mmCIF file of C-alpha atoms in Angstrom:
data_model
loop_
_atom_site.group_PDB
_atom_site.id
_atom_site.type_symbol
_atom_site.label_atom_id
_atom_site.label_comp_id
_atom_site.label_asym_id
_atom_site.label_seq_id
_atom_site.Cartn_x
_atom_site.Cartn_y
_atom_site.Cartn_z
ATOM 1 C CA MET A 1 134.508 -23.259 61.022
ATOM 2 C CA ASP A 2 131.952 -25.003 63.731
ATOM 3 C CA LEU A 3 134.066 -24.224 67.060
ATOM 4 C CA PHE A 4 132.796 -27.592 68.300
ATOM 5 C CA GLU A 5 133.623 -29.943 65.836
ATOM 6 C CA ASP A 6 136.041 -32.357 66.365
ATOM 7 C CA GLY A 7 138.657 -31.715 69.006
ATOM 8 C CA HIS A 8 136.828 -28.481 70.494
ATOM 9 C CA SER A 9 134.892 -28.733 73.265
ATOM 10 C CA GLU A 10 132.620 -26.120 75.249
ATOM 11 C CA SER A 11 132.800 -26.383 79.485
ATOM 12 C CA LEU A 12 129.276 -25.798 80.364
ATOM 13 C CA ALA A 13 128.228 -23.181 83.144
ATOM 14 C CA ILE A 14 126.561 -25.134 85.220
ATOM 15 C CA ASP A 15 126.569 -25.233 89.144
ATOM 16 C CA ASP A 16 127.834 -27.862 91.053
ATOM 17 C CA ALA A 17 128.976 -29.828 88.020
ATOM 18 C CA GLU A 18 132.109 -30.068 85.583
ATOM 19 C CA ILE A 19 130.508 -31.002 82.276
ATOM 20 C CA VAL A 20 131.838 -30.925 79.108
ATOM 21 C CA LEU A 21 130.467 -31.024 75.596
ATOM 22 C CA TRP A 22 131.715 -31.996 71.976
ATOM 23 C CA ARG A 23 128.897 -30.683 69.830
ATOM 24 C CA HIS A 24 130.523 -33.354 66.908
ATOM 25 C CA VAL A 25 133.122 -35.735 67.212
ATOM 26 C CA ASP A 26 134.281 -37.255 63.945
ATOM 27 C CA PHE A 27 133.751 -41.422 64.869
ATOM 28 C CA GLY A 28 132.987 -42.254 61.341
ATOM 29 C CA ASP A 29 129.946 -42.285 59.437
ATOM 30 C CA ASP A 30 127.182 -41.609 62.303
ATOM 31 C CA LYS A 31 124.254 -43.488 59.846
ATOM 32 C CA GLN A 32 126.287 -46.741 59.428
ATOM 33 C CA LEU A 33 127.667 -46.550 62.758
ATOM 34 C CA LEU A 34 123.814 -46.426 64.529
ATOM 35 C CA GLU A 35 122.824 -49.143 61.836
ATOM 36 C CA ARG A 36 125.775 -51.582 62.956
ATOM 37 C CA LEU A 37 125.286 -51.028 66.621
ATOM 38 C CA ILE A 38 121.339 -51.650 66.380
ATOM 39 C CA LYS A 39 122.190 -55.068 64.285
ATOM 40 C CA GLU A 40 125.330 -56.029 66.118
ATOM 41 C CA THR A 41 124.409 -55.833 69.746
ATOM 42 C CA PRO A 42 122.694 -58.090 72.022
ATOM 43 C CA TRP A 43 120.094 -56.177 73.283
ATOM 44 C CA ARG A 44 117.761 -57.052 76.423
ATOM 45 C CA GLN A 45 115.111 -55.248 77.971
ATOM 46 C CA ASP A 46 114.864 -55.758 82.119
ATOM 47 C CA ARG A 47 112.526 -54.810 84.571
ATOM 48 C CA ILE A 48 113.769 -53.002 87.175
ATOM 49 C CA THR A 49 112.442 -52.309 90.635
ATOM 50 C CA LEU A 50 111.606 -48.707 91.943
ATOM 51 C CA TRP A 51 109.982 -47.964 95.079
ATOM 52 C CA GLY A 52 108.979 -52.034 95.744
ATOM 53 C CA LYS A 53 107.140 -51.704 91.975
ATOM 54 C CA SER A 54 108.574 -53.820 89.138
ATOM 55 C CA TYR A 55 108.689 -52.432 85.745
ATOM 56 C CA LEU A 56 110.100 -52.998 82.381
ATOM 57 C CA GLN A 57 112.536 -50.581 81.201
ATOM 58 C CA PRO A 58 111.123 -48.184 78.413
ATOM 59 C CA ARG A 59 114.339 -48.798 76.153
ATOM 60 C CA LEU A 60 116.875 -51.655 75.313
ATOM 61 C CA LEU A 61 120.309 -52.202 77.190
ATOM 62 C CA ALA A 62 123.608 -53.805 76.885
ATOM 63 C CA TRP A 63 126.785 -53.706 78.958
ATOM 64 C CA TYR A 64 129.927 -54.472 77.733
ATOM 65 C CA GLY A 65 133.515 -54.503 79.531
ATOM 66 C CA ASP A 66 136.552 -55.514 80.861
ATOM 67 C CA ALA A 67 136.256 -58.867 82.735
ATOM 68 C CA GLY A 68 134.913 -58.590 86.363
ATOM 69 C CA THR A 69 133.065 -55.140 85.139
ATOM 70 C CA ALA A 70 129.579 -56.371 86.655
ATOM 71 C CA TYR A 71 127.308 -53.513 86.810
ATOM 72 C CA SER A 72 124.148 -53.444 89.665
ATOM 73 C CA TYR A 73 121.395 -50.804 89.642
ATOM 74 C CA SER A 74 117.550 -50.993 90.562
ATOM 75 C CA GLY A 75 117.292 -54.603 91.360
ATOM 76 C CA ILE A 76 119.630 -55.768 88.460
ATOM 77 C CA THR A 77 122.969 -56.759 87.994
ATOM 78 C CA LEU A 78 124.562 -56.680 84.518
ATOM 79 C CA VAL A 79 127.807 -58.848 83.352
ATOM 80 C CA ALA A 80 129.775 -57.956 81.024
ATOM 81 C CA GLU A 81 130.030 -58.899 77.472
ATOM 82 C CA PRO A 82 133.277 -58.960 75.867
ATOM 83 C CA TRP A 83 134.062 -55.617 74.202
ATOM 84 C CA SER A 84 133.590 -55.687 70.217
ATOM 85 C CA GLU A 85 136.030 -54.163 67.981
ATOM 86 C CA LEU A 86 133.543 -51.232 66.731
ATOM 87 C CA LEU A 87 133.170 -50.246 70.837
ATOM 88 C CA LEU A 88 136.892 -50.670 71.219
ATOM 89 C CA ASN A 89 137.576 -48.376 68.647
ATOM 90 C CA ILE A 90 135.029 -45.392 69.824
ATOM 91 C CA LYS A 91 136.070 -46.036 73.264
ATOM 92 C CA ALA A 92 139.950 -45.215 71.946
ATOM 93 C CA LYS A 93 138.293 -41.842 70.636
ATOM 94 C CA VAL A 94 136.694 -40.893 73.888
ATOM 95 C CA GLU A 95 139.753 -41.544 75.858
ATOM 96 C CA THR A 96 141.874 -39.575 73.620
ATOM 97 C CA LEU A 97 139.379 -36.704 73.959
ATOM 98 C CA SER A 98 138.397 -36.887 77.463
ATOM 99 C CA GLY A 99 141.938 -37.641 78.721
ATOM 100 C CA SER A 100 140.125 -40.416 80.883
ATOM 101 C CA THR A 101 140.275 -44.524 80.687
ATOM 102 C CA PHE A 102 137.384 -46.580 80.681
ATOM 103 C CA ASN A 103 136.772 -50.227 81.483
ATOM 104 C CA SER A 104 132.693 -50.226 80.555
ATOM 105 C CA VAL A 105 130.228 -49.145 78.697
ATOM 106 C CA LEU A 106 126.392 -48.951 79.003
ATOM 107 C CA VAL A 107 124.794 -49.282 75.481
ATOM 108 C CA ASN A 108 120.989 -47.789 75.226
ATOM 109 C CA TYR A 109 118.674 -48.196 72.517
ATOM 110 C CA TYR A 110 115.834 -45.823 72.264
ATOM 111 C CA ARG A 111 113.839 -47.141 69.480
ATOM 112 C CA ASP A 112 111.743 -43.952 69.160
ATOM 113 C CA HIS A 113 109.965 -41.360 71.074
ATOM 114 C CA ARG A 114 108.208 -43.384 73.416
ATOM 115 C CA ASP A 115 111.236 -45.081 74.760
ATOM 116 C CA SER A 116 113.097 -42.690 77.819
ATOM 117 C CA MET A 117 115.358 -42.689 80.624
ATOM 118 C CA GLY A 118 114.273 -41.734 84.289
ATOM 119 C CA PHE A 119 115.971 -39.227 86.501
ATOM 120 C CA HIS A 120 118.814 -40.672 88.211
ATOM 121 C CA ALA A 121 122.630 -40.119 89.196
ATOM 122 C CA ASP A 122 125.524 -42.438 88.287
ATOM 123 C CA ASP A 123 126.283 -42.720 91.940
ATOM 124 C CA GLU A 124 126.728 -46.599 92.212
ATOM 125 C CA GLN A 125 129.156 -47.723 94.873
ATOM 126 C CA GLU A 126 131.022 -49.623 92.137
ATOM 127 C CA LEU A 127 131.934 -46.351 90.370
ATOM 128 C CA GLY A 128 133.793 -44.925 93.109
ATOM 129 C CA GLU A 129 133.744 -41.395 94.318
ATOM 130 C CA ASN A 130 133.171 -38.238 91.741
ATOM 131 C CA PRO A 131 133.070 -40.755 88.727
ATOM 132 C CA VAL A 132 134.018 -40.022 85.050
ATOM 133 C CA ILE A 133 130.648 -40.937 82.681
ATOM 134 C CA ALA A 134 131.679 -40.046 78.902
ATOM 135 C CA SER A 135 128.183 -40.460 76.707
ATOM 136 C CA VAL A 136 128.314 -40.394 73.173
ATOM 137 C CA SER A 137 124.879 -40.232 70.977
ATOM 138 C CA PHE A 138 123.890 -41.918 67.981
ATOM 139 C CA GLY A 139 120.896 -41.073 65.324
ATOM 140 C CA GLU A 140 118.238 -39.043 66.542
ATOM 141 C CA GLU A 141 118.615 -35.900 68.674
ATOM 142 C CA ARG A 142 116.995 -35.982 72.073
ATOM 143 C CA ARG A 143 117.108 -33.726 75.345
ATOM 144 C CA PHE A 144 119.344 -34.584 78.056
ATOM 145 C CA VAL A 145 117.784 -33.038 80.949
ATOM 146 C CA LEU A 146 119.468 -32.341 84.353
ATOM 147 C CA LYS A 147 117.842 -31.693 87.598
ATOM 148 C CA HIS A 148 119.454 -30.412 90.558
ATOM 149 C CA LYS A 149 119.388 -32.987 93.823
ATOM 150 C CA HIS A 150 119.323 -30.402 96.443
ATOM 151 C CA ARG A 151 119.039 -26.864 95.246
ATOM 152 C CA ASN A 152 114.997 -26.081 94.393
ATOM 153 C CA ASP A 153 116.078 -22.433 93.514
ATOM 154 C CA ALA A 154 118.271 -24.242 90.598
ATOM 155 C CA GLU A 155 116.770 -24.548 87.046
ATOM 156 C CA ARG A 156 116.691 -27.537 85.228
ATOM 157 C CA VAL A 157 119.039 -27.831 82.273
ATOM 158 C CA VAL A 158 118.351 -28.703 79.066
ATOM 159 C CA LEU A 159 121.021 -30.175 76.552
ATOM 160 C CA PRO A 160 119.680 -31.357 72.915
ATOM 161 C CA LEU A 161 122.458 -34.235 72.339
ATOM 162 C CA PRO A 162 122.897 -34.367 68.250
ATOM 163 C CA SER A 163 124.403 -37.323 66.647
ATOM 164 C CA GLY A 164 127.990 -37.670 66.948
ATOM 165 C CA SER A 165 128.213 -35.317 70.326
ATOM 166 C CA LEU A 166 130.212 -36.049 73.224
ATOM 167 C CA LEU A 167 129.045 -35.596 76.940
ATOM 168 C CA LEU A 168 131.534 -35.405 79.849
ATOM 169 C CA MET A 169 130.407 -35.435 83.083
ATOM 170 C CA ALA A 170 132.862 -35.544 86.151
ATOM 171 C CA GLY A 171 133.935 -34.062 89.337
ATOM 172 C CA GLU A 172 130.442 -33.718 91.794
ATOM 173 C CA THR A 173 128.209 -33.484 88.997
ATOM 174 C CA GLN A 174 126.552 -36.874 90.007
ATOM 175 C CA LYS A 175 126.591 -35.848 93.778
ATOM 176 C CA ASN A 176 124.688 -32.601 92.979
ATOM 177 C CA TRP A 177 122.694 -33.753 89.677
ATOM 178 C CA LYS A 178 120.514 -35.958 88.375
ATOM 179 C CA HIS A 179 119.874 -36.477 84.559
ATOM 180 C CA GLY A 180 117.380 -38.205 82.233
ATOM 181 C CA ILE A 181 116.298 -38.525 78.904
ATOM 182 C CA PRO A 182 111.847 -37.661 78.676
ATOM 183 C CA LYS A 183 109.587 -38.899 76.490
ATOM 184 C CA GLU A 184 109.048 -36.910 73.162
ATOM 185 C CA THR A 185 105.269 -36.178 72.057
ATOM 186 C CA ARG A 186 106.238 -35.938 68.486
ATOM 187 C CA PRO A 187 107.636 -39.021 66.273
ATOM 188 C CA ARG A 188 111.401 -39.400 66.959
ATOM 189 C CA GLY A 189 113.913 -41.933 65.010
ATOM 190 C CA PRO A 190 116.030 -44.332 66.622
ATOM 191 C CA ARG A 191 118.712 -43.051 68.868
ATOM 192 C CA ILE A 192 121.877 -45.260 70.284
ATOM 193 C CA ASN A 193 123.812 -43.903 73.700
ATOM 194 C CA LEU A 194 126.903 -44.774 74.809
ATOM 195 C CA THR A 195 127.735 -44.330 78.695
ATOM 196 C CA PHE A 196 131.572 -45.308 79.304
ATOM 197 C CA ARG A 197 132.589 -45.358 82.758
ATOM 198 C CA THR A 198 135.026 -47.328 85.209
ATOM 199 C CA ILE A 199 133.793 -50.022 87.261
ATOM 200 C CA ILE A 200 136.150 -50.347 90.340
ATOM 201 C CA THR A 201 136.769 -53.794 90.594
ATOM 202 C CA PRO A 202 138.497 -55.758 93.836
ATOM 203 C CA SER A 203 142.084 -55.988 93.530
#
């Protein structure tokens, strides 16, 4: 029996962070879900501004959520697409396992080994203090790397995230750690990552 199959989680022993990993959750047929998400998602590739320079993001993305859940980062603002039935079904499963609720999701499409995500923290103002971020992966396994913001003595943490995995970041994780998906040297197939979150909207 796999101790980390659907419904079984592992709390990771990482200083200054609250991170829980489900190595595989039964969302359905992973391959079919990957194919549907690639085909049905209205992908975009924006230019972002970092340190005064403009760069084309090295991946495709889409933003879904409840009405009014706009998300701004690195000089761009994403206006939410309405939820699809597929994403709502995945969200419901994530909410059941995590015990948290979410009103939006950032969908990232890593087309091959050359696509990546730079080090960052999900600490934008609209996410509030100590946000809960739930990350679901479909497709090719990629390395999820954590780097401490404040401690030079803290080693980087590398977590391989296989298809069907669920990673939950909570507590002061975003205050203390940055995370990213580095480029790979050997060829990799496509990967979709869904990061569910809660945008705090004006009351």
